[in-house]
PDB file of C-alpha atoms in Angstrom:
ATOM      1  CA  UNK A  22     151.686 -67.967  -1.708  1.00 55.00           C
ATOM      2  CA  UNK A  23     148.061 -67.018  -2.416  1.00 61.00           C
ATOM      3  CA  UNK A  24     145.745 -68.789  -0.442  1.00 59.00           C
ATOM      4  CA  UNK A  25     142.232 -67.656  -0.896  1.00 63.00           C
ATOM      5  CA  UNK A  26     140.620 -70.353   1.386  1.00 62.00           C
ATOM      6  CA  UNK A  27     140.320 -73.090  -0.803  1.00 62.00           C
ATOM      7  CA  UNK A  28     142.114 -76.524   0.593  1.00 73.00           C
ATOM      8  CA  UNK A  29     140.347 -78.845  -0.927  1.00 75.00           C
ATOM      9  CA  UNK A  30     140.347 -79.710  -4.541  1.00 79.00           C
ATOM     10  CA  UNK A  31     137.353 -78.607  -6.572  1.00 78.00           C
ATOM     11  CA  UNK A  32     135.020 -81.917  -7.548  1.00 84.00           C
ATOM     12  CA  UNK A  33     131.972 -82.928 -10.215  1.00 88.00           C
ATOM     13  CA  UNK A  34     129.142 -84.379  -8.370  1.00 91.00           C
ATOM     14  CA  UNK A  35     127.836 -86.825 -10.150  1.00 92.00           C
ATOM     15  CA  UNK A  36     124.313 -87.658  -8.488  1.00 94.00           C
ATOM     16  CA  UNK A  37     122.365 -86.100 -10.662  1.00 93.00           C
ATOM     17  CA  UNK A  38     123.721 -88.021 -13.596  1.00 95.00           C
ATOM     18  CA  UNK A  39     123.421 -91.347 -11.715  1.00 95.00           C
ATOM     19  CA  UNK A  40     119.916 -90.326 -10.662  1.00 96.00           C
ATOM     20  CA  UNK A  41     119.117 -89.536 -14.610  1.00 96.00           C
ATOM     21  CA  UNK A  42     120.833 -92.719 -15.694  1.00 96.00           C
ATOM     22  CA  UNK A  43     118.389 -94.973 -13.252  1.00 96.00           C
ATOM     23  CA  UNK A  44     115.193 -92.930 -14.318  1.00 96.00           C
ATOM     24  CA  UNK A  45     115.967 -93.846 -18.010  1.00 96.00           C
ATOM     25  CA  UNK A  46     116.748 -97.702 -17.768  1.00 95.00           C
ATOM     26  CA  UNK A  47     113.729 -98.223 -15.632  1.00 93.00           C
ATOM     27  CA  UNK A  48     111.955 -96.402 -18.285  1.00 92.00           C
ATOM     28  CA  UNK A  49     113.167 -98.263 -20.786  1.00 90.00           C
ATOM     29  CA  UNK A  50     112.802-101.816 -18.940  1.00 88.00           C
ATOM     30  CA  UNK A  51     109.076-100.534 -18.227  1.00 85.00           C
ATOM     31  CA  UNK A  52     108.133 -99.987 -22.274  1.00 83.00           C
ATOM     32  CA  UNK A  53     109.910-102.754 -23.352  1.00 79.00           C
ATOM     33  CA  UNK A  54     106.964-105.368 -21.392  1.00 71.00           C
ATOM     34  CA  UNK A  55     104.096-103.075 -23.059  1.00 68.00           C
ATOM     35  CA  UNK A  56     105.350-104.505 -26.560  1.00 61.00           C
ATOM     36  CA  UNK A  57     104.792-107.920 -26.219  1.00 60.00           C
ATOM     37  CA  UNK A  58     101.199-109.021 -27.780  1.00 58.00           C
ATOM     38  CA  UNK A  59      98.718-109.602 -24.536  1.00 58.00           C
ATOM     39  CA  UNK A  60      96.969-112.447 -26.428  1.00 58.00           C
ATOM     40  CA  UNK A  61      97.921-115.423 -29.318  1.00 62.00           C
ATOM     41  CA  UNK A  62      95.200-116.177 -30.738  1.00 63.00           C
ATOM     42  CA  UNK A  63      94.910-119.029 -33.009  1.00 68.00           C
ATOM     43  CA  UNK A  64      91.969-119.181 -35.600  1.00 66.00           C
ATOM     44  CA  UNK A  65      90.808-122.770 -36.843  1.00 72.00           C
ATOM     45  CA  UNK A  66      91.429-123.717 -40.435  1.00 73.00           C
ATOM     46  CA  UNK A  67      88.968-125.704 -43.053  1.00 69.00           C
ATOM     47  CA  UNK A  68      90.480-128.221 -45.686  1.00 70.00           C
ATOM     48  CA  UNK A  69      86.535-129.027 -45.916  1.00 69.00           C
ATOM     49  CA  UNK A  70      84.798-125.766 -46.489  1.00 63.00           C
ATOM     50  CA  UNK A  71      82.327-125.239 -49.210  1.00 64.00           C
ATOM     51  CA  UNK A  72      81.048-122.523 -50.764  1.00 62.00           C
ATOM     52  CA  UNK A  73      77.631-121.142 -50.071  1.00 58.00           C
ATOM     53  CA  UNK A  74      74.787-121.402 -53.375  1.00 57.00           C
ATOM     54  CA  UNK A  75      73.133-118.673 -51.350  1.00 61.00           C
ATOM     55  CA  UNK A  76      73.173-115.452 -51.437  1.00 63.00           C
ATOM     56  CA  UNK A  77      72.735-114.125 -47.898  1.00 77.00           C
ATOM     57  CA  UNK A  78      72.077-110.661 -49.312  1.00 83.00           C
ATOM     58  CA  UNK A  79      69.568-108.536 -51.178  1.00 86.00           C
ATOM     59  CA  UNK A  80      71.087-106.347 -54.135  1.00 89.00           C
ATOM     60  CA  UNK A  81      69.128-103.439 -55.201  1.00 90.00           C
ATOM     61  CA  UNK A  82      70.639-101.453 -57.917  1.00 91.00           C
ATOM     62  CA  UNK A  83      69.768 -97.567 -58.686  1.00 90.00           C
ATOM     63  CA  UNK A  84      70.732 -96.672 -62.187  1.00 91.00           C
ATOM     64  CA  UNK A  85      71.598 -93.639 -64.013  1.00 88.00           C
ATOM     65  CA  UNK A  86      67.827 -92.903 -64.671  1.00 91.00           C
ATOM     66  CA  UNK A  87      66.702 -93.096 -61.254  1.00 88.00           C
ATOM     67  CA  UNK A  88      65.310 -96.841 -61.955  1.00 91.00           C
ATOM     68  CA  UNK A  89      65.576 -99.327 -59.194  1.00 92.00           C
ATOM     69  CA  UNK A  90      66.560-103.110 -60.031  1.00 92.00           C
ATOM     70  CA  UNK A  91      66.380-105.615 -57.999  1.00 90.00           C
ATOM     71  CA  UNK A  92      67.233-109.880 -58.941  1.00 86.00           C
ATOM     72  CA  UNK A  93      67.530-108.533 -62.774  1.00 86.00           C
ATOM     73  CA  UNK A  94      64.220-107.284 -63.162  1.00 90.00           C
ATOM     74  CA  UNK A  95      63.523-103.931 -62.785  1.00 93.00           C
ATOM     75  CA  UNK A  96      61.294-102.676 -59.972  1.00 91.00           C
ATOM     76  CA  UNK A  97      59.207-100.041 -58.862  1.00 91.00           C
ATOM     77  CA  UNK A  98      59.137 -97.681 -55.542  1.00 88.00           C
ATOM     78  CA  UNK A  99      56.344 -98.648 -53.857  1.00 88.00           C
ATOM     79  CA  UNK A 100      57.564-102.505 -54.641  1.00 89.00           C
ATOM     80  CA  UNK A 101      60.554-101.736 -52.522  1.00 88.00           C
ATOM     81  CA  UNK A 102      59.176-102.453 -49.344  1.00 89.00           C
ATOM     82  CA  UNK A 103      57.674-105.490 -50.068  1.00 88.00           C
ATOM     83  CA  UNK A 104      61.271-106.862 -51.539  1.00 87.00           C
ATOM     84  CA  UNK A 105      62.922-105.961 -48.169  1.00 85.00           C
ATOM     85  CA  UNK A 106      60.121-108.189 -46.344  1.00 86.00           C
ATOM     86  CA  UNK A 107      60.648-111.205 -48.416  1.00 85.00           C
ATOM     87  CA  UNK A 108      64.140-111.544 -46.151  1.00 83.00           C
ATOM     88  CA  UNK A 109      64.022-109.637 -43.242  1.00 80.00           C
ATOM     89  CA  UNK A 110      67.172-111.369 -42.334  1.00 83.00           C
ATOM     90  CA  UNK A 111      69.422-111.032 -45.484  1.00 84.00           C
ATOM     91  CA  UNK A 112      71.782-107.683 -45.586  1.00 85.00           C
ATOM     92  CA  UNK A 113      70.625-105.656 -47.945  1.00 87.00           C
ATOM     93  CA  UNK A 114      73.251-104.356 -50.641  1.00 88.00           C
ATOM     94  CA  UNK A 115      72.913-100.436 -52.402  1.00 88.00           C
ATOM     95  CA  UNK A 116      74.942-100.400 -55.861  1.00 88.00           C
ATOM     96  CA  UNK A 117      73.774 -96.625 -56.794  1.00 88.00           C
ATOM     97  CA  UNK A 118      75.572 -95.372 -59.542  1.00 88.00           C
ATOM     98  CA  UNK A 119      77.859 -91.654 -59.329  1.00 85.00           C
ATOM     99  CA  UNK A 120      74.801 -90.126 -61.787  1.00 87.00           C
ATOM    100  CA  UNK A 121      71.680 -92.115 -60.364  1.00 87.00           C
ATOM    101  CA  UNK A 122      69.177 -88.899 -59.229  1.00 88.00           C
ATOM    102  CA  UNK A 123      69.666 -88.886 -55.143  1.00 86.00           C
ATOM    103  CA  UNK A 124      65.679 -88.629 -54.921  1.00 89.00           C
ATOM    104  CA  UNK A 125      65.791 -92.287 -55.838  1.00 87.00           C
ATOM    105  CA  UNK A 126      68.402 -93.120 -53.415  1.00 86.00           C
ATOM    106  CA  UNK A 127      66.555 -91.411 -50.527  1.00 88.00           C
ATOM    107  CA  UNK A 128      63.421 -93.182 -51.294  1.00 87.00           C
ATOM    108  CA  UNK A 129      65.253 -96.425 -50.890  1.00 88.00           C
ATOM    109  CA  UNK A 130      67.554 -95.928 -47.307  1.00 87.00           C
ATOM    110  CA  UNK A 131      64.001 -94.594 -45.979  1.00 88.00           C
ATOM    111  CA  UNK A 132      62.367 -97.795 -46.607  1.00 87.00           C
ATOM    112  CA  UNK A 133      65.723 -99.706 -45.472  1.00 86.00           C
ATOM    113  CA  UNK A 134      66.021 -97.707 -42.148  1.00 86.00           C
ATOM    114  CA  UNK A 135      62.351 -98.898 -41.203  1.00 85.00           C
ATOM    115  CA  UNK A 136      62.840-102.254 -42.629  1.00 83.00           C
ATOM    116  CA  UNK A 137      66.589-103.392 -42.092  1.00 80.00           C
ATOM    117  CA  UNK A 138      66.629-101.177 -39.005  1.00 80.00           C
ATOM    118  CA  UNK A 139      69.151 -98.850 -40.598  1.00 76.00           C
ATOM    119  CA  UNK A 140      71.706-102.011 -41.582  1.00 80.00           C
ATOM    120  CA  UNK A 141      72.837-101.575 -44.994  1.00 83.00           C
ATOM    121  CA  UNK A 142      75.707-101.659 -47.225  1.00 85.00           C
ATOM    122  CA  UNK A 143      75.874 -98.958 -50.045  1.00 84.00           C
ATOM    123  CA  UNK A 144      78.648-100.278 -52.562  1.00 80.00           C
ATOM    124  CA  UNK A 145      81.058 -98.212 -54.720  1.00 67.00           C
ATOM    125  CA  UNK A 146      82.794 -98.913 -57.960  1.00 64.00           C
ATOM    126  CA  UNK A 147      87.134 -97.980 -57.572  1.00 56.00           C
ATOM    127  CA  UNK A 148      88.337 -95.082 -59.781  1.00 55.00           C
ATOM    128  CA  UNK A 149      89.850 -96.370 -62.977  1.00 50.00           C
ATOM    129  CA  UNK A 150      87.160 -99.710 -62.629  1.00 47.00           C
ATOM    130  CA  UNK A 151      85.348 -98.349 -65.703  1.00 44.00           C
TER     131      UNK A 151
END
């Protein structure tokens, strides 16, 4: 009856989803290589190890009154920089406490930035460790 020019049956292409399809499982195959670990690295064990008697750091301790302690005696500022030269090669250990005056703090990183060569550890007590 009504012919309007179409003969042939209309059609989905389906290309585009094939195309998609590929892009995603090569994707995929590509990220799944990135998660395996690029090295296994085994670290020796010691049955044998002892213990060091040596401390291989200096501890100098500020208190709440700005005073400066050091192998439990209690030292002075100018004695500060001949403590750090007794072991230029030990690490050198800051317990300050939260109300110690930061004058007294200063004082001490200056002499342990010349001395040390900045390397220092300034140690902190945990909340709720009181």
């Amino acid at each position: 009856m009504f012919n309007f020019g179409l003969e042939e049956e209309p059609s989905i292409d389906l290309t585009p989803l094939i195309d998609t399809i590929f892009m995603l499982l090569i994707f995929f195959i590509m990220t799944t290589t990135f998660s395996r670990p690029v090295l296994d690295i085994v670290l020796p064990a010691s049955s044998e190890a002892e213990a060091s008697g040596e401390r291989r750091e200096q501890v100098i301790s500020i208190k709440a009154d700005g005073s400066l302690h050091y192998d439990g005696r209690q030292i002075e500022k100018s004695e500060i920089e001949a403590v750090l030269s007794e072991r230029p090669e030990a690490l050198l250990n800051l317990y300050v406490d939260q109300k110690a005056p930061f004058e007294a703090f200063v004082s001490v990183v200056d002499v342990a930035k010349e001395k040390k060569g900045g390397h220092f550890v300034i140690s902190t007590q945990q909340d709720g460790s009181r």
